Short mmCIF file of C-alpha atoms in Angstrom, two decimals:
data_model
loop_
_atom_site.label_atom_id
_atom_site.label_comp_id
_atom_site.label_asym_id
_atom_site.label_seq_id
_atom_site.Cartn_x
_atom_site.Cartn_y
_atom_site.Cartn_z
CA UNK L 1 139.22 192.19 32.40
CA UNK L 2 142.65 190.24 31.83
CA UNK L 3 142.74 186.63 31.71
CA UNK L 4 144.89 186.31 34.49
CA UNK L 5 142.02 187.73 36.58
CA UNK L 6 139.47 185.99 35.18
CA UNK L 7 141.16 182.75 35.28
CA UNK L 8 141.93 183.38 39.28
CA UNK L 9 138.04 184.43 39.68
CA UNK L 10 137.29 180.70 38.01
CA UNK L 11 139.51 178.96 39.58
CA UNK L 12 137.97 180.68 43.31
CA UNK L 13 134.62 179.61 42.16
CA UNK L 14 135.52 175.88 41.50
CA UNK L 15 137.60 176.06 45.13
CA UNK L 16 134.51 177.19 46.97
CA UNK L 17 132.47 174.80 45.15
CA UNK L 18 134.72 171.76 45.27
CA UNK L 19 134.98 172.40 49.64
CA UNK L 20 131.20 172.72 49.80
CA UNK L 21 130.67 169.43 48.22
CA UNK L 22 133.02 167.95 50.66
CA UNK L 23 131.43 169.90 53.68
CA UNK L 24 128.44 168.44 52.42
CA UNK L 25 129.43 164.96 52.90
CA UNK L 26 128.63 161.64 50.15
CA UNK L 27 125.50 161.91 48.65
CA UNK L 28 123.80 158.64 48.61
CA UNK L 29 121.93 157.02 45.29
CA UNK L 30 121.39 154.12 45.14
CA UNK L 31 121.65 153.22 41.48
CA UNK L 32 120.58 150.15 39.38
CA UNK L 33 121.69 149.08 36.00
CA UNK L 34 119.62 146.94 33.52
CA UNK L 35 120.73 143.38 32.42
CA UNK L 36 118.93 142.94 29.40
CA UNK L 37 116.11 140.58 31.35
CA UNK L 38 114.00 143.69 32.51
CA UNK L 39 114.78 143.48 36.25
CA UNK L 40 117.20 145.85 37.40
CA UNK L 41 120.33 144.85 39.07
CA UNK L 42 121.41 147.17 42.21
CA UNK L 43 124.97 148.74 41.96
CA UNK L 44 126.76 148.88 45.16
CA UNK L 45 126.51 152.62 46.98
CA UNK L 46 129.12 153.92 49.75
CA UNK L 47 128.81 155.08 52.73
CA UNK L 48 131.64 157.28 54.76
CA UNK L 49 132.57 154.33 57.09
CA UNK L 50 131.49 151.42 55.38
CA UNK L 51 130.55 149.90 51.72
CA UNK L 52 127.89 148.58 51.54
CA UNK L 53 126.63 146.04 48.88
CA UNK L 54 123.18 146.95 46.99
CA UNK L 55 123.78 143.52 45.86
CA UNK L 56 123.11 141.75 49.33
CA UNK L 57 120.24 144.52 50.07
CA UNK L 58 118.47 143.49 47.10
CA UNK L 59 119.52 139.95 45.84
CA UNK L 60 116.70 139.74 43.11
CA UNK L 61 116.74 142.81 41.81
CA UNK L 62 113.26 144.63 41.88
CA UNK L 63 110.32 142.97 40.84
CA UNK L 64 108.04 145.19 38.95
CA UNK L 65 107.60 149.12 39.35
CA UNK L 66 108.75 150.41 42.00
CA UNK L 67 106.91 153.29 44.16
CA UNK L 68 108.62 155.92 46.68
CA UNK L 69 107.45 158.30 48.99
CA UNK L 70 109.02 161.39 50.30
CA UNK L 71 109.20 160.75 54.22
CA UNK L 72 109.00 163.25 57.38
CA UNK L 73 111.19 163.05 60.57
CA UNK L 74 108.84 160.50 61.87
CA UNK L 75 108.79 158.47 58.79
CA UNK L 76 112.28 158.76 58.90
CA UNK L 77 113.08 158.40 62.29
CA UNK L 78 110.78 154.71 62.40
CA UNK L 79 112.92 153.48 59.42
CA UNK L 80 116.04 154.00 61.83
CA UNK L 81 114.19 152.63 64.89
CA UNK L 82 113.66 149.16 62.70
CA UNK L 83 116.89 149.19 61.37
CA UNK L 84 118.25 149.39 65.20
CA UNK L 85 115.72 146.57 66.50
CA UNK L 86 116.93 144.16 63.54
CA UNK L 87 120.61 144.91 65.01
CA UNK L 88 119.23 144.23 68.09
CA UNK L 89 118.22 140.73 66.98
CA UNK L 90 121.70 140.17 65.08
CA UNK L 91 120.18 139.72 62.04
CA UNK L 92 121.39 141.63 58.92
CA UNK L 93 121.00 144.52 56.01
CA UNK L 94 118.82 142.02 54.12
CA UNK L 95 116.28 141.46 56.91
CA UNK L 96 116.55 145.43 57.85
CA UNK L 97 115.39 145.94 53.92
CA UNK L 98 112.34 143.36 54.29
CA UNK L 99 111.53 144.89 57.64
CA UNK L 100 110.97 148.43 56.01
CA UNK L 101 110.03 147.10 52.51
CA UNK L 102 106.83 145.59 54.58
CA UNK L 103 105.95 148.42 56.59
CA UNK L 104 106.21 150.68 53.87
CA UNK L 105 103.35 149.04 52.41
CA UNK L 106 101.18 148.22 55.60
CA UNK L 107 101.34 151.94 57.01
CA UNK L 108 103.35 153.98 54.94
CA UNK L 109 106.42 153.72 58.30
CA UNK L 110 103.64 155.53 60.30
CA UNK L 111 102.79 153.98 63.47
CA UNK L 112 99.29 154.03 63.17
CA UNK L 113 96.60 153.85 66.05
CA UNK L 114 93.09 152.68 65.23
CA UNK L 115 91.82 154.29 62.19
CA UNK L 116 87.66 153.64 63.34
CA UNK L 117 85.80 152.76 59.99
CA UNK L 118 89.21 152.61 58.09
CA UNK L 119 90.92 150.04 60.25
CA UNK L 120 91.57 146.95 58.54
CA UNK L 121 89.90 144.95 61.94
CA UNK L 122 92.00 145.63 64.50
CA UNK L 123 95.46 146.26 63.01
CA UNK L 124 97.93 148.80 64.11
CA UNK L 125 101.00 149.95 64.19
CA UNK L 126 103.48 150.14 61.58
CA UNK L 127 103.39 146.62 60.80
CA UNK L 128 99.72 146.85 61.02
CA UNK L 129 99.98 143.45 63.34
CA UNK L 130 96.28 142.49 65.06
CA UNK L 131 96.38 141.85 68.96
CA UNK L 132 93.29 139.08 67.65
CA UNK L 133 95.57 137.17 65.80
CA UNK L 134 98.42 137.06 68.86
CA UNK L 135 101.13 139.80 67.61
CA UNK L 136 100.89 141.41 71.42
CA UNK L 137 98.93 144.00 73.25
CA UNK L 138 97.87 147.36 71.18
CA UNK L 139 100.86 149.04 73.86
CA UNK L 140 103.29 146.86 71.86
CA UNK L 141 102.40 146.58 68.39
CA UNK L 142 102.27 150.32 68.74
CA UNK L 143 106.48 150.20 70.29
CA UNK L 144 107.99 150.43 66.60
CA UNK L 145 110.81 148.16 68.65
CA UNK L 146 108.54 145.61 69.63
CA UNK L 147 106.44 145.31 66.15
CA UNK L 148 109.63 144.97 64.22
CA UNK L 149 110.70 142.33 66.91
CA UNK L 150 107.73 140.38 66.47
CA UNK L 151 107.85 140.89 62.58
CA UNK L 152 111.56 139.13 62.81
CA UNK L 153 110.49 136.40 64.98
CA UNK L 154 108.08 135.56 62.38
CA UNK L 155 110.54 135.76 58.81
CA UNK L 156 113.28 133.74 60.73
CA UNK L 157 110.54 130.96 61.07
CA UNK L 158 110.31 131.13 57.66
CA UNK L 159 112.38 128.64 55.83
CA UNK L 160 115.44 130.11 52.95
CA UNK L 161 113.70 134.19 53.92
CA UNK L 162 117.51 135.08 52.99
CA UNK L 163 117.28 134.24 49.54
CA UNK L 164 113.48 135.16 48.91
CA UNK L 165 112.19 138.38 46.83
CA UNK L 166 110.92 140.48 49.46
CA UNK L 167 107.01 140.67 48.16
CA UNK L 168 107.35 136.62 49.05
CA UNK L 169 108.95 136.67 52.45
CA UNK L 170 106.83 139.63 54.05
CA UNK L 171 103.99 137.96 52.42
CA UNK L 172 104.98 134.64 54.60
CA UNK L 173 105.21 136.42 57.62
CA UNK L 174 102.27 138.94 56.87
CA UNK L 175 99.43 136.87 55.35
CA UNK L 176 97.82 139.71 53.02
CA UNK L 177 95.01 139.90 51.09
CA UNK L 178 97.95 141.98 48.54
CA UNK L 179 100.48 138.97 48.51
CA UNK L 180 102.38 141.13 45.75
CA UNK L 181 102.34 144.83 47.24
CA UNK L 182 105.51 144.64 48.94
CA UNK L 183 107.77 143.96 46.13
CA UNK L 184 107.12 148.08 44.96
CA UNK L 185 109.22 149.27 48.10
CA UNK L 186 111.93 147.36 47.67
CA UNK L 187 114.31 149.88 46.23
CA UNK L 188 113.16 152.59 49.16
CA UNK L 189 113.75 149.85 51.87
CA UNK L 190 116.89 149.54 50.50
CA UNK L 191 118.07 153.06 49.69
CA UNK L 192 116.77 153.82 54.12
CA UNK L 193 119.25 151.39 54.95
CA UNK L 194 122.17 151.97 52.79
CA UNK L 195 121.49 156.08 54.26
CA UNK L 196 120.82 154.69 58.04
CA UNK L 197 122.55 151.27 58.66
CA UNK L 198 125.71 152.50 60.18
CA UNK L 199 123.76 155.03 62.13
CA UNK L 200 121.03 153.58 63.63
#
């Protein structure tokens, strides 16, 4: 085979491969460097219409190891129905990232129904909110719109929630037996929003 050939069969290959990537679209990682003090530092990600800054999402940095689970279409499709009710309310990326962070952690981002013997009293949803301690009827807590809602109506009470780790201001609002659970989805809340913001 002659190099001119080969060289046009190469350069075909890298063509087709180059166009697919941009078919494709971005790929989004969220990626986090290390500053020498053991927490790591978010790097800012971009989106197609928008940048957005890793560095709002996750002010801190993480706290501790961080845990991730692959999620379905209705996983999925509850992270973008909390990231649309905290537009709703006005509020921003950082509360979006909180909002998920926590549910993560209570249920996982299912919306769970009573679990019989495994219920934690009578706590559903994907908040796991309890109709006994005033969060709404079972019909609400169980509207993914209404839970996250009543989650929000509860952090903006609490006092500087903007500039909190996450573990402390879902723990304010959330009153676990786990105060420091939350603070090992904090990288997945924030990697679902960077992916969903701008289209949810």
């Amino acid at each position: 085979m002659n190099t001119t050939i080969l060289r046009k069969s190469v350069l075909g290959i890298a063509g087709l491969a180059f166009a697919g990537g941009l078919a494709a679209g971005p790929i989004h990682h969220a990626t986090t460097t290390d500053t020498g003090t053991g927490d790591a530092r978010p790097v800012a990600a971009v989106q197609a219409d928008k940048t957005v800054d890793s560095g709002k999402l996750i002010p801190h940095g993480v706290q501790g190891a961080q845990s991730r689970i692959d999620l379905d279409a209705e996983q999925t499709a509850n992270a973008k129905a909390i990231i649309a009710a905290t537009k709703k309310t006005g509020l921003d990326e950082r509360a979006a990232v909180i909002s998920i962070g926590t549910a993560l952690q209570e249920s996982k981002l299912e919306n769970l129904g009573h679990l019989g013997d495994r219920n934690d009293h009578d706590s559903l949803g994907l908040f796991q909110q309890r109709p006994s301690s005033g969060w709404g009827t079972p019909e609400q807590i169980t509207d993914p719109q209404y839970a996250t809602t009543a989650f929000l109506k509860g952090l903006r009470q609490v006092d500087g929630w903007q500039d909190m780790p996450l573990t402390d201001a879902a723990q304010t609002v959330q009153v676990s037996a786990y105060p420091d659970a939350y603070a090992q989805w904090e990288q997945q809340a924030a990697d679902l929003v960077t992916q969903h913001w701008n289209n949810s």
